[in-house]
Short mmCIF file of C-alpha atoms in Angstrom, two decimals:
data_model
loop_
_atom_site.label_atom_id
_atom_site.label_comp_id
_atom_site.label_asym_id
_atom_site.label_seq_id
_atom_site.Cartn_x
_atom_site.Cartn_y
_atom_site.Cartn_z
CA UNK A 1 12.11 27.39 6.84
CA UNK A 2 8.64 26.57 5.74
CA UNK A 3 5.66 28.10 7.58
CA UNK A 4 4.15 25.34 9.56
CA UNK A 5 0.55 26.64 9.31
CA UNK A 6 0.58 26.96 5.48
CA UNK A 7 -1.76 25.23 3.66
CA UNK A 8 -0.63 21.52 2.79
CA UNK A 9 -2.19 18.33 1.39
CA UNK A 10 -0.03 16.47 3.81
CA UNK A 11 0.34 16.46 7.66
CA UNK A 12 2.88 14.31 9.19
CA UNK A 13 2.44 13.03 12.79
CA UNK A 14 4.12 10.92 15.18
CA UNK A 15 2.23 8.67 17.41
CA UNK A 16 2.18 9.80 20.82
CA UNK A 17 4.42 12.74 19.66
CA UNK A 18 4.35 16.43 19.75
CA UNK A 19 1.09 18.00 18.48
CA UNK A 20 0.82 19.66 15.02
CA UNK A 21 -1.02 23.15 14.72
CA UNK A 22 -2.96 23.74 11.46
CA UNK A 23 -5.49 26.37 10.46
CA UNK A 24 -8.93 24.92 11.01
CA UNK A 25 -10.20 26.36 7.65
CA UNK A 26 -7.54 24.04 5.97
CA UNK A 27 -9.14 20.97 7.33
CA UNK A 28 -12.62 18.99 6.88
CA UNK A 29 -12.87 18.74 10.61
CA UNK A 30 -16.60 17.29 10.19
CA UNK A 31 -15.01 14.39 7.97
CA UNK A 32 -12.14 14.03 10.44
CA UNK A 33 -14.86 13.64 13.30
CA UNK A 34 -16.54 11.00 11.37
CA UNK A 35 -13.33 9.07 10.71
CA UNK A 36 -12.40 9.18 14.24
CA UNK A 37 -15.45 7.71 15.37
CA UNK A 38 -15.20 4.78 12.76
CA UNK A 39 -11.59 4.10 13.18
CA UNK A 40 -11.98 4.20 17.05
CA UNK A 41 -14.84 1.53 16.79
CA UNK A 42 -13.17 -0.72 14.18
CA UNK A 43 -9.99 -0.65 16.18
CA UNK A 44 -11.41 -1.01 19.60
CA UNK A 45 -9.89 2.12 20.62
CA UNK A 46 -10.78 3.79 23.93
CA UNK A 47 -10.53 7.47 22.42
CA UNK A 48 -10.13 9.15 18.99
CA UNK A 49 -6.96 7.95 16.99
CA UNK A 50 -6.41 11.51 16.06
CA UNK A 51 -7.12 14.07 18.99
CA UNK A 52 -8.30 17.56 17.72
CA UNK A 53 -7.98 20.52 20.33
CA UNK A 54 -9.36 24.01 19.37
CA UNK A 55 -6.77 26.45 20.54
CA UNK A 56 -8.44 29.51 19.39
CA UNK A 57 -7.63 32.11 16.78
CA UNK A 58 -8.76 29.63 13.96
CA UNK A 59 -6.18 27.08 14.95
CA UNK A 60 -6.32 23.54 15.89
CA UNK A 61 -3.66 21.08 17.55
CA UNK A 62 -3.67 17.46 16.16
CA UNK A 63 -2.24 14.56 17.86
CA UNK A 64 -2.04 10.96 16.96
CA UNK A 65 -2.53 8.23 19.67
CA UNK A 66 -2.40 4.27 19.65
CA UNK A 67 -2.38 4.04 15.75
CA UNK A 68 -0.05 4.26 12.75
CA UNK A 69 -0.60 4.51 9.04
CA UNK A 70 -2.29 6.92 6.61
CA UNK A 71 -5.70 8.53 6.81
CA UNK A 72 -7.19 10.95 4.12
CA UNK A 73 -9.34 13.92 5.32
CA UNK A 74 -10.92 15.86 2.40
CA UNK A 75 -8.03 16.68 0.35
CA UNK A 76 -5.48 16.20 3.26
CA UNK A 77 -3.44 13.06 3.90
CA UNK A 78 -2.36 12.70 7.43
CA UNK A 79 0.66 10.20 7.89
CA UNK A 80 1.07 8.65 11.48
CA UNK A 81 4.62 7.26 12.13
CA UNK A 82 4.83 4.50 14.76
CA UNK A 83 6.19 6.17 18.11
CA UNK A 84 9.57 4.27 17.81
CA UNK A 85 10.15 5.81 14.47
CA UNK A 86 10.92 9.04 13.26
CA UNK A 87 8.22 10.78 11.32
CA UNK A 88 10.66 12.97 9.63
CA UNK A 89 12.16 9.94 8.07
CA UNK A 90 10.24 8.50 5.21
CA UNK A 91 12.00 4.91 5.58
CA UNK A 92 9.02 4.44 8.45
CA UNK A 93 6.66 3.90 5.72
CA UNK A 94 9.11 1.00 4.32
CA UNK A 95 9.16 -0.46 7.84
CA UNK A 96 5.50 -0.36 8.39
CA UNK A 97 5.16 -1.91 4.85
CA UNK A 98 7.14 -4.91 5.61
CA UNK A 99 5.39 -5.62 9.02
CA UNK A 100 2.22 -5.20 7.46
CA UNK A 101 2.70 -7.69 4.44
CA UNK A 102 3.60 -10.29 7.33
CA UNK A 103 0.70 -9.62 9.75
CA UNK A 104 -1.98 -8.78 7.31
CA UNK A 105 -1.53 -12.23 5.47
CA UNK A 106 2.02 -12.09 4.02
CA UNK A 107 1.08 -11.36 0.51
CA UNK A 108 4.00 -9.46 -1.12
CA UNK A 109 5.68 -9.56 -4.46
CA UNK A 110 9.32 -10.62 -4.41
CA UNK A 111 9.98 -7.93 -6.96
CA UNK A 112 9.01 -5.42 -4.32
CA UNK A 113 11.38 -6.16 -1.79
CA UNK A 114 14.35 -3.62 -2.40
CA UNK A 115 14.45 -0.95 0.25
CA UNK A 116 14.90 1.83 -2.41
CA UNK A 117 11.97 0.80 -4.48
CA UNK A 118 9.82 0.52 -1.36
CA UNK A 119 11.11 3.95 0.29
CA UNK A 120 9.99 5.78 -2.88
CA UNK A 121 6.08 4.35 -3.03
CA UNK A 122 3.06 5.79 -1.10
CA UNK A 123 1.06 3.38 0.88
CA UNK A 124 -1.61 3.60 -1.89
CA UNK A 125 0.84 2.76 -4.61
CA UNK A 126 2.35 -0.06 -2.43
CA UNK A 127 -1.16 -1.66 -2.35
CA UNK A 128 -1.67 -1.03 -5.78
CA UNK A 129 1.55 -2.92 -6.65
CA UNK A 130 0.34 -5.78 -4.60
CA UNK A 131 -3.07 -5.75 -5.96
CA UNK A 132 -1.64 -5.70 -9.76
CA UNK A 133 0.69 -8.57 -8.97
CA UNK A 134 -1.99 -10.67 -7.51
CA UNK A 135 -4.38 -9.80 -10.07
CA UNK A 136 -2.04 -10.77 -12.85
CA UNK A 137 -1.29 -13.90 -11.23
CA UNK A 138 -4.66 -15.28 -10.02
CA UNK A 139 -6.72 -13.89 -13.08
CA UNK A 140 -4.47 -15.77 -15.81
CA UNK A 141 -7.36 -18.62 -15.56
CA UNK A 142 -10.25 -16.10 -15.48
CA UNK A 143 -12.14 -15.00 -12.15
CA UNK A 144 -14.05 -17.57 -10.05
CA UNK A 145 -17.79 -17.68 -11.27
CA UNK A 146 -20.49 -18.28 -8.95
CA UNK A 147 -24.37 -18.95 -8.81
CA UNK A 148 -27.20 -16.43 -8.60
CA UNK A 149 -30.54 -17.12 -7.81
CA UNK A 150 -33.05 -16.09 -10.32
CA UNK A 151 -36.91 -15.59 -9.68
CA UNK A 152 -38.70 -15.21 -12.88
CA UNK A 153 -41.45 -16.71 -15.11
CA UNK A 154 -41.45 -18.21 -18.50
CA UNK A 155 -43.35 -20.50 -20.91
CA UNK A 156 -41.03 -23.38 -20.02
CA UNK A 157 -40.02 -24.18 -16.50
CA UNK A 158 -36.47 -23.51 -15.62
CA UNK A 159 -35.15 -24.65 -12.42
CA UNK A 160 -37.63 -25.60 -10.07
CA UNK A 161 -41.43 -24.37 -9.67
CA UNK A 162 -42.06 -21.44 -7.27
CA UNK A 163 -44.80 -22.50 -4.92
CA UNK A 164 -44.86 -19.22 -3.43
CA UNK A 165 -46.08 -17.50 -6.46
CA UNK A 166 -48.70 -20.20 -7.39
CA UNK A 167 -51.37 -17.22 -7.28
CA UNK A 168 -49.56 -15.58 -10.06
CA UNK A 169 -49.58 -18.85 -11.99
CA UNK A 170 -53.59 -19.09 -11.87
CA UNK A 171 -53.87 -15.52 -13.39
CA UNK A 172 -51.33 -16.00 -16.02
CA UNK A 173 -51.40 -19.96 -16.51
CA UNK A 174 -49.17 -19.66 -19.79
CA UNK A 175 -46.15 -18.28 -17.72
CA UNK A 176 -44.60 -20.83 -15.15
CA UNK A 177 -43.08 -19.17 -11.96
CA UNK A 178 -39.59 -20.60 -11.47
CA UNK A 179 -36.56 -20.32 -9.31
CA UNK A 180 -33.32 -21.02 -11.17
CA UNK A 181 -29.46 -20.71 -10.18
CA UNK A 182 -27.72 -19.15 -12.93
CA UNK A 183 -23.89 -19.19 -13.16
CA UNK A 184 -22.46 -15.78 -13.49
CA UNK A 185 -19.38 -13.53 -13.42
CA UNK A 186 -20.93 -10.92 -11.17
CA UNK A 187 -19.72 -12.38 -7.97
CA UNK A 188 -18.99 -10.58 -4.72
CA UNK A 189 -15.30 -11.23 -5.39
CA UNK A 190 -15.51 -9.62 -9.00
CA UNK A 191 -17.38 -6.55 -7.69
CA UNK A 192 -14.94 -6.02 -4.78
CA UNK A 193 -12.03 -6.17 -7.06
CA UNK A 194 -13.63 -3.87 -9.73
CA UNK A 195 -14.36 -1.30 -6.92
CA UNK A 196 -10.93 -1.59 -5.29
CA UNK A 197 -9.44 -1.15 -8.97
CA UNK A 198 -11.37 1.95 -9.18
CA UNK A 199 -10.39 3.15 -5.75
CA UNK A 200 -6.91 2.70 -6.39
CA UNK A 201 -6.70 4.25 -10.04
CA UNK A 202 -8.22 7.39 -8.00
CA UNK A 203 -5.47 7.57 -5.39
CA UNK A 204 -2.13 6.43 -6.51
CA UNK A 205 0.47 8.59 -7.34
CA UNK A 206 1.96 6.73 -10.21
CA UNK A 207 0.31 7.55 -13.66
CA UNK A 208 1.52 3.86 -14.91
CA UNK A 209 0.19 2.31 -11.92
CA UNK A 210 -3.18 4.30 -12.09
CA UNK A 211 -3.52 3.28 -15.82
CA UNK A 212 -2.86 -0.42 -15.06
CA UNK A 213 -5.90 -0.55 -12.51
CA UNK A 214 -8.02 1.29 -14.44
CA UNK A 215 -7.56 -1.21 -17.14
CA UNK A 216 -8.49 -3.85 -14.69
CA UNK A 217 -11.57 -2.08 -13.70
CA UNK A 218 -12.80 -1.80 -17.41
CA UNK A 219 -12.17 -5.21 -17.76
CA UNK A 220 -14.62 -5.90 -15.05
CA UNK A 221 -17.17 -3.47 -16.39
CA UNK A 222 -19.79 -6.33 -16.84
CA UNK A 223 -20.00 -6.80 -13.11
CA UNK A 224 -21.80 -4.25 -10.80
CA UNK A 225 -20.07 -1.23 -9.46
CA UNK A 226 -21.31 -1.43 -5.93
CA UNK A 227 -18.98 -3.35 -3.62
CA UNK A 228 -20.39 -6.08 -1.40
CA UNK A 229 -21.38 -5.30 2.11
CA UNK A 230 -18.01 -5.48 4.51
CA UNK A 231 -19.61 -8.45 6.11
CA UNK A 232 -19.98 -10.34 2.85
CA UNK A 233 -16.56 -9.37 1.77
CA UNK A 234 -14.86 -10.60 4.78
CA UNK A 235 -16.69 -13.93 4.01
CA UNK A 236 -15.41 -14.30 0.56
CA UNK A 237 -13.16 -17.45 0.17
CA UNK A 238 -10.87 -18.62 -2.90
CA UNK A 239 -10.59 -22.45 -4.31
CA UNK A 240 -7.14 -23.59 -4.67
CA UNK A 241 -6.90 -22.64 -8.40
CA UNK A 242 -7.57 -19.00 -7.52
CA UNK A 243 -5.48 -18.57 -4.43
CA UNK A 244 -3.20 -16.06 -6.44
CA UNK A 245 -6.20 -13.66 -6.01
CA UNK A 246 -5.84 -13.81 -2.25
CA UNK A 247 -3.49 -10.59 -2.14
CA UNK A 248 -5.78 -8.75 -4.34
CA UNK A 249 -8.79 -9.59 -2.02
CA UNK A 250 -6.93 -8.69 1.01
CA UNK A 251 -6.34 -5.32 -0.82
CA UNK A 252 -10.03 -4.81 -1.71
CA UNK A 253 -10.83 -5.74 1.98
CA UNK A 254 -8.45 -3.21 3.34
CA UNK A 255 -9.82 -0.50 1.14
CA UNK A 256 -13.48 -1.39 1.96
CA UNK A 257 -12.71 -1.10 5.61
CA UNK A 258 -11.02 2.26 5.02
CA UNK A 259 -13.97 3.78 2.87
CA UNK A 260 -16.90 5.64 3.95
CA UNK A 261 -16.28 9.22 4.96
CA UNK A 262 -16.27 10.80 1.82
CA UNK A 263 -17.31 8.00 -0.63
CA UNK A 264 -20.08 8.69 -2.68
CA UNK A 265 -21.49 7.50 -6.23
CA UNK A 266 -18.78 7.87 -8.75
CA UNK A 267 -16.09 8.98 -6.21
CA UNK A 268 -13.55 7.06 -4.67
CA UNK A 269 -11.79 9.11 -2.12
CA UNK A 270 -10.65 6.84 0.67
CA UNK A 271 -10.38 7.82 4.31
CA UNK A 272 -7.12 5.79 4.76
CA UNK A 273 -5.46 3.00 6.33
CA UNK A 274 -5.07 2.87 9.94
CA UNK A 275 -3.78 0.00 12.28
CA UNK A 276 -3.67 -0.63 15.97
CA UNK A 277 0.07 -0.10 16.68
CA UNK A 278 0.11 -2.45 19.61
CA UNK A 279 -1.59 -5.37 17.96
CA UNK A 280 0.51 -4.93 14.80
CA UNK A 281 3.55 -5.07 16.75
CA UNK A 282 2.69 -8.01 18.97
CA UNK A 283 1.59 -10.08 15.92
CA UNK A 284 4.77 -9.44 14.32
CA UNK A 285 6.86 -10.30 17.34
CA UNK A 286 4.93 -13.68 17.26
CA UNK A 287 5.78 -14.27 13.37
CA UNK A 288 9.43 -13.41 14.09
CA UNK A 289 9.48 -15.94 16.95
CA UNK A 290 7.74 -18.46 15.02
CA UNK A 291 10.62 -18.37 12.30
CA UNK A 292 13.49 -18.26 15.04
CA UNK A 293 11.88 -21.54 16.69
CA UNK A 294 11.32 -23.32 13.63
CA UNK A 295 15.21 -23.10 12.85
CA UNK A 296 15.62 -24.95 16.21
CA UNK A 297 13.32 -27.62 16.26
CA UNK A 298 10.93 -25.74 18.68
CA UNK A 299 7.28 -24.29 18.21
CA UNK A 300 5.65 -21.34 19.53
CA UNK A 301 2.04 -21.16 21.12
CA UNK A 302 0.00 -18.37 22.71
CA UNK A 303 -3.07 -18.84 25.11
CA UNK A 304 -4.24 -18.48 28.68
CA UNK A 305 -2.34 -20.32 31.11
CA UNK A 306 -4.51 -21.24 34.36
CA UNK A 307 -2.68 -21.86 37.78
CA UNK A 308 -3.40 -21.74 41.31
CA UNK A 309 -5.87 -24.11 42.99
CA UNK A 310 -8.34 -22.43 45.28
CA UNK A 311 -7.70 -24.04 48.92
CA UNK A 312 -10.03 -21.50 50.91
CA UNK A 313 -13.19 -19.37 49.90
CA UNK A 314 -14.70 -18.91 46.76
CA UNK A 315 -13.20 -18.12 43.52
CA UNK A 316 -11.48 -19.72 40.02
CA UNK A 317 -8.03 -20.40 39.16
CA UNK A 318 -5.57 -17.37 38.34
CA UNK A 319 -4.66 -16.67 34.76
CA UNK A 320 -1.86 -15.37 32.58
CA UNK A 321 -1.44 -15.05 28.92
CA UNK A 322 2.10 -14.59 27.60
CA UNK A 323 2.45 -13.54 24.00
CA UNK A 324 4.86 -16.35 22.94
CA UNK A 325 5.61 -19.48 24.66
CA UNK A 326 8.65 -21.83 22.97
CA UNK A 327 8.06 -25.38 23.36
CA UNK A 328 10.13 -28.39 22.36
CA UNK A 329 9.29 -31.60 20.50
CA UNK A 330 7.70 -32.95 23.81
CA UNK A 331 5.32 -29.83 24.17
CA UNK A 332 7.33 -28.68 27.20
CA UNK A 333 8.01 -24.97 27.70
CA UNK A 334 11.48 -23.81 27.25
CA UNK A 335 11.21 -20.12 27.29
CA UNK A 336 8.72 -17.13 27.19
CA UNK A 337 8.43 -13.84 25.71
CA UNK A 338 5.97 -10.76 26.00
CA UNK A 339 6.04 -8.10 23.24
CA UNK A 340 5.82 -4.63 24.91
CA UNK A 341 4.98 -1.66 22.53
CA UNK A 342 6.74 0.41 24.76
CA UNK A 343 9.96 2.75 25.09
CA UNK A 344 12.68 0.87 27.03
CA UNK A 345 14.40 2.73 29.62
CA UNK A 346 16.83 1.68 32.11
CA UNK A 347 14.72 -1.47 33.36
CA UNK A 348 11.27 -2.68 32.28
CA UNK A 349 7.91 -1.52 34.09
CA UNK A 350 7.36 -3.55 37.34
CA UNK A 351 3.83 -4.53 36.06
CA UNK A 352 5.36 -6.03 32.65
CA UNK A 353 7.97 -7.86 34.98
CA UNK A 354 5.72 -9.25 37.26
CA UNK A 355 3.81 -10.79 34.48
CA UNK A 356 6.33 -12.41 32.32
CA UNK A 357 7.98 -13.67 35.78
CA UNK A 358 4.81 -15.47 36.67
CA UNK A 359 4.58 -17.19 33.34
CA UNK A 360 8.14 -18.32 33.49
CA UNK A 361 7.44 -19.44 37.15
CA UNK A 362 4.16 -21.33 36.31
CA UNK A 363 5.48 -23.04 33.09
CA UNK A 364 8.71 -23.76 34.82
CA UNK A 365 10.79 -21.73 32.15
CA UNK A 366 14.21 -20.36 33.42
CA UNK A 367 14.57 -18.08 30.25
CA UNK A 368 11.94 -15.32 29.93
CA UNK A 369 12.21 -11.81 28.08
CA UNK A 370 10.54 -8.55 26.91
CA UNK A 371 10.69 -7.48 23.50
CA UNK A 372 10.98 -3.78 22.84
CA UNK A 373 10.85 -2.09 19.41
CA UNK A 374 13.73 0.46 19.18
CA UNK A 375 15.10 2.59 16.09
CA UNK A 376 18.89 2.01 16.96
CA UNK A 377 20.91 -1.00 17.79
CA UNK A 378 21.17 -1.60 21.49
CA UNK A 379 22.53 -4.42 23.68
CA UNK A 380 20.40 -6.79 25.52
CA UNK A 381 20.15 -6.29 29.37
CA UNK A 382 19.76 -9.37 31.20
CA UNK A 383 18.94 -9.94 35.06
CA UNK A 384 19.38 -12.92 37.08
CA UNK A 385 16.33 -13.31 39.34
CA UNK A 386 16.91 -15.54 42.39
CA UNK A 387 13.91 -17.16 44.56
CA UNK A 388 13.76 -16.65 48.26
CA UNK A 389 11.63 -19.96 48.34
CA UNK A 390 14.51 -22.29 47.20
CA UNK A 391 13.55 -22.31 43.43
CA UNK A 392 15.69 -22.01 40.43
CA UNK A 393 16.91 -18.63 39.19
CA UNK A 394 15.34 -17.03 36.37
CA UNK A 395 17.24 -15.18 33.47
CA UNK A 396 15.11 -12.13 32.51
CA UNK A 397 16.14 -10.14 29.34
CA UNK A 398 14.94 -6.84 27.98
CA UNK A 399 15.24 -7.90 24.28
CA UNK A 400 15.51 -4.73 22.07
CA UNK A 401 14.69 -5.30 18.41
CA UNK A 402 15.84 -2.52 16.17
CA UNK A 403 12.77 -2.43 13.31
CA UNK A 404 14.77 0.17 11.37
CA UNK A 405 16.75 -2.75 10.32
CA UNK A 406 13.61 -3.74 8.12
CA UNK A 407 14.85 -0.91 5.76
CA UNK A 408 17.65 -3.29 4.45
CA UNK A 409 17.21 -6.42 2.57
CA UNK A 410 18.26 -8.65 5.44
CA UNK A 411 16.38 -6.85 7.81
CA UNK A 412 13.92 -9.50 8.68
CA UNK A 413 16.52 -12.36 9.01
CA UNK A 414 18.52 -10.11 11.35
CA UNK A 415 15.30 -9.63 13.71
CA UNK A 416 14.93 -13.31 13.59
CA UNK A 417 18.72 -14.15 14.32
CA UNK A 418 18.38 -11.48 17.30
CA UNK A 419 15.70 -13.73 18.93
CA UNK A 420 17.64 -16.80 17.98
CA UNK A 421 20.64 -15.51 19.95
CA UNK A 422 18.69 -14.99 22.78
CA UNK A 423 17.27 -18.41 22.73
CA UNK A 424 20.65 -20.20 22.21
CA UNK A 425 22.42 -17.98 25.00
CA UNK A 426 23.37 -19.69 28.04
CA UNK A 427 24.36 -17.16 30.73
CA UNK A 428 23.80 -19.52 33.60
CA UNK A 429 26.62 -21.57 32.66
CA UNK A 430 29.17 -18.90 33.09
CA UNK A 431 27.44 -17.02 36.12
CA UNK A 432 28.14 -17.71 39.78
CA UNK A 433 25.00 -18.53 41.52
CA UNK A 434 23.88 -16.12 44.10
CA UNK A 435 22.28 -16.67 47.21
CA UNK A 436 18.51 -15.89 47.51
CA UNK A 437 17.81 -13.01 49.45
CA UNK A 438 14.73 -12.18 51.13
#
């Protein structure tokens, strides 16, 4: 058995799982501290995503909380599996990849959909594949060009007269100060793509991919090497004729958001790719529900629902925000579900139950559910909730979704059908009404 304290360029953690012990000398703890601060701020976390505890004798204990993904600290890659998957099974990266290609924009090449191929690729290699496919498709007509404002002087007037420099004109009347807009290839998008290509070339494991992205970087050698500011990069928009570059732009943005800890001139060491696990799961459930709803002529919405009129004292209406509301063609609510990024025991937590029951009661939905991520097939549990006030019974389901099915080619469809089966079920028709109890 390998020594768990041996020097390794790879550390595997489980979100909220057992901590891992490593020698402090083998880690760049200063870089990890900086990465923790930045990721905590970027993801809106209450604490550090990777908790570090000094346990003495030159050892530290590492534990991941509230995040999933891959983060690089110096020469060490820290891989964090979601809490409902096993870090010892490399398939968790395949599952995460499938989910991210949906919630981060849905940009995935159809040639990268087999489980075998995905399982063999690291996260940087997956991003490189997405980048290469997008660039090959979107750059076929050339990259979009833009206008650059130039402020200069010449013996002839170009553009418009620069009235702010009339003093210079008086001193050198043979040179006219002007401001002109020049069409250029050196755009924010081009600089982002060149920088992203150089980053990927330095981090992907496959030599062929590294060579391919280096060729892209070389083809963009005429544009600046410095990437645009993150704020400016987020504002980049593509015209209809260049929509094929959207996935490459997304990859560049992800890399730019993950760079900074050890990024210096001429170096492209990434700090990694981390995602807020709860948000990723919630967004993915919404995507699955939307697909299930569309097959049944329904639509899904999410938004705050206000209810309750103030009849005494001061105050505002009450409010609840279910994750997904299924509505029919008339806009009437027919079902409600809340995504819960928690482990499912024998019954849901009381607070979660109250929340979804409130939404069902206010919206007039008899069918409500809580969706949970699981790593094995599990039967849906259904409760019939009666009303002591004479209202209709409510059907509450704990709906487990086996996300490990995403390792197969039909995984997404299986999850969509699981939600569809819940929507189509009619347990009330076969159940015997029970008297409401106090």
